[in-house]
Every structure is written in C-alpha cells, then in structure tokens.
Coordinates of C-alpha atoms in Angstrom, one line a residue:
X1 CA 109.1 55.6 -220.1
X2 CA 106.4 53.1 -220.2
X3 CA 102.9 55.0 -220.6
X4 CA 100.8 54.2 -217.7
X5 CA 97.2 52.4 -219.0
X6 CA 94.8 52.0 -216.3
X7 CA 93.2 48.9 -215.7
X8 CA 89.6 47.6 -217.7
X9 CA 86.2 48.6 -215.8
X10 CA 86.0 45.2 -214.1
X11 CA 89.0 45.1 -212.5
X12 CA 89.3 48.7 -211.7
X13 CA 85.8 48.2 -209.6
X14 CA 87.2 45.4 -207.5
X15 CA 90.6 47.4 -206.7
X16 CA 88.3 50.4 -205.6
X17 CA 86.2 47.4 -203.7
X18 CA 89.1 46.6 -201.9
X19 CA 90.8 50.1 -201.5
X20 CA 87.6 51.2 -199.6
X21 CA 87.3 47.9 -197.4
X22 CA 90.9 48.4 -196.7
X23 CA 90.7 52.0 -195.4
X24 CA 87.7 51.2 -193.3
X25 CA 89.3 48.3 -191.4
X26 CA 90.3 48.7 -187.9
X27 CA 94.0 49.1 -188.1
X28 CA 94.9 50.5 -192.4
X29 CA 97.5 48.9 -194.0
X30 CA 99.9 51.9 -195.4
X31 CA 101.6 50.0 -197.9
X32 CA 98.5 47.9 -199.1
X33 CA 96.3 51.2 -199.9
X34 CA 99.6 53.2 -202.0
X35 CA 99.3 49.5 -203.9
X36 CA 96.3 49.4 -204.5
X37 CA 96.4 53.5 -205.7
X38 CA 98.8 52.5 -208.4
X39 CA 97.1 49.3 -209.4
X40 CA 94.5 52.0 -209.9
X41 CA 96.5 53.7 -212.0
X42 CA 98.5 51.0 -213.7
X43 CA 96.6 48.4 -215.4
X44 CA 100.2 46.4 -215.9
X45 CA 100.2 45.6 -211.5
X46 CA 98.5 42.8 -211.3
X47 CA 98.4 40.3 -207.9
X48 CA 101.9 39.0 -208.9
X49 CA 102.7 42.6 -208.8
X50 CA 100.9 43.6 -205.5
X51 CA 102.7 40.5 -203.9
X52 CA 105.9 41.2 -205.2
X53 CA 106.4 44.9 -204.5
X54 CA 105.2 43.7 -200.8
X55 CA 108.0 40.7 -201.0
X56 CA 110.5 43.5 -202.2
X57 CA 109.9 45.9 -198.8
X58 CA 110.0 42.4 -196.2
X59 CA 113.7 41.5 -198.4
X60 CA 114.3 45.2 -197.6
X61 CA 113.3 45.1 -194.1
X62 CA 115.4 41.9 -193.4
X63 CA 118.7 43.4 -194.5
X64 CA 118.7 45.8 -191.6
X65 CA 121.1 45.1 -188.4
X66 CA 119.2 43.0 -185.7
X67 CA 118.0 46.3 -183.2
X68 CA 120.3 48.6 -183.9
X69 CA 120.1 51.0 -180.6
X70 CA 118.1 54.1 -180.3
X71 CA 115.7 56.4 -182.5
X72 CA 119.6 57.7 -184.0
X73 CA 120.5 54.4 -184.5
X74 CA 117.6 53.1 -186.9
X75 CA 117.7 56.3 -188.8
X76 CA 121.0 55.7 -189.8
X77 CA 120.6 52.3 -190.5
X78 CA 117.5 53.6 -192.9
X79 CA 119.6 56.1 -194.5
X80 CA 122.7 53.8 -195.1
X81 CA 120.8 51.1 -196.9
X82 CA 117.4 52.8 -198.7
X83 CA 119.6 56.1 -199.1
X84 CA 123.1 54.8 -199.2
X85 CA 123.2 51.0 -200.5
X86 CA 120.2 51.4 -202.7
X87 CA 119.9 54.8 -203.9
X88 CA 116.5 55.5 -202.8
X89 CA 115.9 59.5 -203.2
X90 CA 114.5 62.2 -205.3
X91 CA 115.2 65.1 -207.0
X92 CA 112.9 68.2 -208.8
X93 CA 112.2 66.2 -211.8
X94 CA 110.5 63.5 -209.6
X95 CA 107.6 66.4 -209.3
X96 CA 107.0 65.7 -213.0
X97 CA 106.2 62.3 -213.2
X98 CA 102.9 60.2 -212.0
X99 CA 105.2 57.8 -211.4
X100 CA 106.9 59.6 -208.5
X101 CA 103.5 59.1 -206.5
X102 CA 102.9 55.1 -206.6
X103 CA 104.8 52.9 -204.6
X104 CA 105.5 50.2 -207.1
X105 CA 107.1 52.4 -209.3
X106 CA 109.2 54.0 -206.3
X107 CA 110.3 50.9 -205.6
X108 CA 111.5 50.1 -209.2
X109 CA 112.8 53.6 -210.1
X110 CA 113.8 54.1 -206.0
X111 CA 113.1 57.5 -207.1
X112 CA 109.7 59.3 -206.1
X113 CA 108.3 62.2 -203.9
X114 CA 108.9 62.9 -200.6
X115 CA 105.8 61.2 -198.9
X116 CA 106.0 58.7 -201.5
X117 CA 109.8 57.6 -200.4
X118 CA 108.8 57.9 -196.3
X119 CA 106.2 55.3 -197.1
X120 CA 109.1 52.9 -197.9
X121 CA 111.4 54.4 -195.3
X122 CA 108.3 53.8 -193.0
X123 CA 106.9 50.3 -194.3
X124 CA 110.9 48.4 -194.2
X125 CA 111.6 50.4 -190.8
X126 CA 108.1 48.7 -189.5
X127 CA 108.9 45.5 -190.1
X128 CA 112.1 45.7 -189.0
X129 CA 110.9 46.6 -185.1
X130 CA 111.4 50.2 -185.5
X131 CA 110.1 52.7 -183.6
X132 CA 109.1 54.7 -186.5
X133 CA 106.4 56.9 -187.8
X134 CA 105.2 59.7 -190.6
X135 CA 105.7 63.3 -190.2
X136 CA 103.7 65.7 -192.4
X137 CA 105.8 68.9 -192.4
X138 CA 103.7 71.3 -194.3
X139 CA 105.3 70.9 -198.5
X140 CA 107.3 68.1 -197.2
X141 CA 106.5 64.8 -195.4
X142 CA 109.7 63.3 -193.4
X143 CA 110.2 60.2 -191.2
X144 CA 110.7 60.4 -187.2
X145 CA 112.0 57.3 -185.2
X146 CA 111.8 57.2 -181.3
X147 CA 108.9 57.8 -179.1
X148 CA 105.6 59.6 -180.9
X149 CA 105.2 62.1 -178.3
X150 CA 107.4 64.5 -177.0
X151 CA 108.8 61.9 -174.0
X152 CA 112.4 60.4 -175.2
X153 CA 114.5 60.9 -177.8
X154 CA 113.2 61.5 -181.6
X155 CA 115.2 62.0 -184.8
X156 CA 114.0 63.3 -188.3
X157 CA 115.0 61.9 -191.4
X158 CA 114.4 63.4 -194.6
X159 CA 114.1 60.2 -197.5
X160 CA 113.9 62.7 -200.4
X161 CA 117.5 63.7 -199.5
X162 CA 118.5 60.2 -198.8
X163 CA 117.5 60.0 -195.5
X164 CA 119.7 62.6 -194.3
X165 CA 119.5 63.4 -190.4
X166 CA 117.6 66.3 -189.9
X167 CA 118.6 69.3 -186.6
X168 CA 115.9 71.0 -185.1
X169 CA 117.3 74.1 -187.4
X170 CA 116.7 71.9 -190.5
X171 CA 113.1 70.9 -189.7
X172 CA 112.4 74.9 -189.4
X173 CA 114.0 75.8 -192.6
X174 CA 111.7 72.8 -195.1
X175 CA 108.9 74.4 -193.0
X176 CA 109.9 77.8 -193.6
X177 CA 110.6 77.5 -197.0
X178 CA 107.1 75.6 -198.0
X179 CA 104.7 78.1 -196.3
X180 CA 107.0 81.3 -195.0
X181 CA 106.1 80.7 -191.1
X182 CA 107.6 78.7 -188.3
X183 CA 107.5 75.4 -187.2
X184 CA 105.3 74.9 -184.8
X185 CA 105.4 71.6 -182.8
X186 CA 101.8 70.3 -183.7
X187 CA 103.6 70.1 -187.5
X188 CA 105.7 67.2 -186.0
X189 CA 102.7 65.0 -184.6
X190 CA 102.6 61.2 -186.3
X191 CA 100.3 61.1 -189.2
X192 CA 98.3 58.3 -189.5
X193 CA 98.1 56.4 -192.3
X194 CA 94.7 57.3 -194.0
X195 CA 96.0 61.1 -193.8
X196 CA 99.7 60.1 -195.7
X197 CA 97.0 58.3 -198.4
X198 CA 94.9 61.4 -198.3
X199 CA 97.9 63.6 -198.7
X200 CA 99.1 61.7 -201.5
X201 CA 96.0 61.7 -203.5
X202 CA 96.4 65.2 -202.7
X203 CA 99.7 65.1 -204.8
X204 CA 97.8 63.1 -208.0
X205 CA 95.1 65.4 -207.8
X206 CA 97.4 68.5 -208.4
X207 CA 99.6 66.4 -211.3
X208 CA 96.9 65.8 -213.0
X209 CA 95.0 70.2 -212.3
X210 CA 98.3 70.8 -214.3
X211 CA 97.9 68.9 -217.1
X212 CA 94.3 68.6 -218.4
X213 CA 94.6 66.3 -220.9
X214 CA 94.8 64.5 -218.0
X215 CA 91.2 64.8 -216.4
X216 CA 90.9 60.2 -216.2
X217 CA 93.9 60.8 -213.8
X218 CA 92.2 63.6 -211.6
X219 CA 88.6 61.3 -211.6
X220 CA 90.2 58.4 -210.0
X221 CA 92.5 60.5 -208.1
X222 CA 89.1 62.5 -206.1
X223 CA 86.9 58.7 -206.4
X224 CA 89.4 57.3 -204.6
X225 CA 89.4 60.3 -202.1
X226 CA 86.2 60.0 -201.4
X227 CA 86.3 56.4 -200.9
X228 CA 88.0 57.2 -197.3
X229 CA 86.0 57.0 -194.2
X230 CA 87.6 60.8 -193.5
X231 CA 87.7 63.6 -196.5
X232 CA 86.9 67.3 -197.1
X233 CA 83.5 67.1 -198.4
X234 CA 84.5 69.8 -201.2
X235 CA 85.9 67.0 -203.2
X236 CA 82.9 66.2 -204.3
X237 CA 82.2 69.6 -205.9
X238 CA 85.5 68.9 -207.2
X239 CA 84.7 65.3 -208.6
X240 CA 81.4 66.8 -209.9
X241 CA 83.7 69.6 -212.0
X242 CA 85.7 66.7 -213.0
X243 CA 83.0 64.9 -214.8
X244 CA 81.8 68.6 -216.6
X245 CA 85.5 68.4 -217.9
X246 CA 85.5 64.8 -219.7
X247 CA 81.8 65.8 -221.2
X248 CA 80.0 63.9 -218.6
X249 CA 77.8 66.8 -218.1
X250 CA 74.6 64.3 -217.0
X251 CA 76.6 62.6 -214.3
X252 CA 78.6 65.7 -213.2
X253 CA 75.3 68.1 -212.9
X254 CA 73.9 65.7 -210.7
X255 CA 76.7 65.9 -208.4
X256 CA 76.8 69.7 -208.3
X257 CA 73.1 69.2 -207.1
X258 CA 73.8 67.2 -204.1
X259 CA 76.8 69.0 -203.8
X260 CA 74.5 72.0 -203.3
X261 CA 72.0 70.0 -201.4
X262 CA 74.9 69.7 -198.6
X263 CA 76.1 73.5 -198.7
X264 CA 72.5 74.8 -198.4
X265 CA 72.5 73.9 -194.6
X266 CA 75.3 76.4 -194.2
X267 CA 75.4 78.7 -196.5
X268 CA 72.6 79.2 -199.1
X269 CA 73.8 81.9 -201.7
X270 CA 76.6 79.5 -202.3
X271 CA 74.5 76.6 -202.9
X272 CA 72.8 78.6 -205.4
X273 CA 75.9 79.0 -207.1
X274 CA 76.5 75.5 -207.7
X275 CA 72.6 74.7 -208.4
X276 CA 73.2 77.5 -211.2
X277 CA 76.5 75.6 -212.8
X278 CA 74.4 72.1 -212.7
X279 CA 72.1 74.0 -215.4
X280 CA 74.9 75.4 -217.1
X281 CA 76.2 71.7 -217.3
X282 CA 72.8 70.4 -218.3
X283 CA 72.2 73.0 -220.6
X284 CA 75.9 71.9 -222.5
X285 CA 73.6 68.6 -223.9
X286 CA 71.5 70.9 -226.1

C-alpha cells in the first residue's frame, strides 16, 4: 500500500484556497470538494489527477442505458454496473484505511466507505440524468433515486453492499442497528452536499482520534471543517487540542482562548475551563 505524503506548504494552501471558494459558491460541486480533500491528503493527486478521476466518473456515467425508466430502474442500472460490472463495494476492512474516505482512491481501489462509495453512485447517476440524491441514515449513508420528497416513487440503494435494493424493512434494520432506535422519516431527507463533505471529514477526523501518531491527519481533517460556510463551532476547541497534541502549544493556546472568548456568552464556568487549559498549554513551553 502506497503511504499517503501530503502535499508541500504551497500547494497545500492553494488546495485549501480553492476547497473553501468551492464550498462557498452558489450551487457546491460534490465531487470537486471529496477531490480536493484527498489532494489534501495526497501530495501524489496532482491536476492530471483531479482531471482524470473526474474523466473516470463522466466514462462511468456514459456507460449507463439512455433513461432507463423510473427511480427502480436507475437503481438497478447503478447496481449492475458500479456494483455488478465494476466491483464497486466495501467490506469491514475498508473502516481501516484512510484510503476508504477519498474519492480518488475509491475510484482506483472501487473499494471505500459507505458515504464515500454513494458519492460515486451519486456523481455517475447525476450525469447520467438521474433523479438521484444522498441519504444520511444515521452509521450509514445510502443512495435514493426518484422524487426528494415523499410525492412518487423512491428507492434505496445501499453502494457498500453493491448497490443492493433496499425494503422499507431494510432501511429500519441499518438504522436500528447503528443507533438502537427507529427510523424515523426525517432520516431519509436529501442531504446536501456540504453536509455528505462534513460527514465525511467526520469519518477522517475519527480515523485519525484512533491512531495518534496520526495527529497531521486529524489537523487538516478539522481545518478543512472549518473552512465550510456551516460547522459546529466546537471544532475549533477541537482543532485548538489538536495543535496541544503536535507540541504547537503557542498556536493551540491561542485558540482555546478564542474558543473561550465564544463559550463565555453562553456559559461562563465552561469558558473558564478552556481559559484554564490555554495556561496549561502555555505553561508546557517552560
């Protein structure tokens, strides 16, 4: 497995540059952010990568049948030729790997995580004409086609199994089995795409909370978090704690403080807290 080497200081500034522009533009481009995330991540993606992985999902996308019918009829198209002529699908292992949660690699390896392998299932369905869209199930992101709301027809299709068709009982068992209650139907509404880049972030921020020789993975991973227009504002208590971790305890106490700055308004013995691990950070340089 080749060891992933993020790009130099330069270029990793102008991917963030454009990762940020991109998110903040009218109408987000799924498939352009997860690129840019692992050109983040891999210093080896260069433009002719960028462009190529986008080339790879229109050859995709133009091997589908010419409208196939209704919402049933595109997800089985999806599933017989990501799932079924290419192999596209995952397995537990694919939980171990960095890999599993950039699209350029999925698209090599056709092997990745679930939200990971909906992006392609999404991005080849879109430019096919699909009427297709993201589902976040709660421990498991899956792919619906037909209308977004609850007029018409609308099939599930679960990538990480191969885009296998899912029945109303299936949908309730991934839910039940990630958080131990029912579905409920706001877990089927479409996600939009800065929330399926949030979410996966999500996923790179957890890899790397698992494995803390990892902490460069985890920085980028919250930076690029908070680069969205939209994001839980505890992430940058998190990104402060990140910077404690890599000995960066100048640049990481003075992001506890305005961390604390922020939580004061609401709830001031907490804010204290943080103010008090900034001097424990500061007082780590003596």
């Amino acid at each position: 497995m080749r060891p992933l080497v993020p790009p130099p200081p330069e270029r990793s500034a102008e991917l963030r540059r454009r990762f940020a522009e991109e998110a903040r533009s009218p109408r987000p481009d799924l498939s352009a952010l997860c690129l840019l995330v692992g050109a983040v991540a891999d210093g080896a993606l260069d433009e002719a990568g960028l462009d190529a992985a986008q080339v790879e999902l229109d050859r995709l996308a133009g091997q589908l049948p010419f409208r196939p019918g209704g919402p049933r009829a595109w997800a089985e198209a999806l599933r017989d030729l990501l799932g079924g002529r290419y192999g596209f699908g995952g397995s537990a292992g694919d939980y171990r790997r960095l890999e599993s949660s950039l699209l350029h690699s999925v698209l090599q390896r056709r092997r990745g995580l679930p939200i990971l392998l909906s992006v392609v299932w999404l991005e080849v369905a879109r430019r096919a004409g699909a009427p297709v869209y993201g589902v976040a199930l709660p421990g498991h992101f899956v792919v619906g086609f037909g209308a977004e709301d609850a007029a018409g027809e609308r099939v599930l299709a679960d990538p990480f199994a191969g885009g296998r068709l899912l029945s109303g009982a299936d949908a309730e068992l991934l839910v039940l089995q990630a958080t131990g209650v029912p579905l409920e139907p706001s877990m089927l509404r479409p996600a939009d795409p800065l929330e399926v880049v949030l979410r996966i972030l999500n996923n790179v921020r957890a890899w790397a909370a698992a494995r803390p020789e990892r902490s460069d993975v985890a920085l980028w991973a919250v930076e690029l978090s908070l680069l969205l227009p939209s994001h839980p504002a505890r992430l940058r208590y998190e990104r402060a704690q990140v910077l404690v971790q890599r000995g960066e305890f100048v640049r990481g106490a003075a992001e506890l403080e305005a961390y604390a700055e922020v939580v004061a308004a609401v709830d001031a013995p907490a804010a204290e807290q943080v103010r008090q691990q900034a001097r424990a950070a500061r007082a780590r340089l003596n």
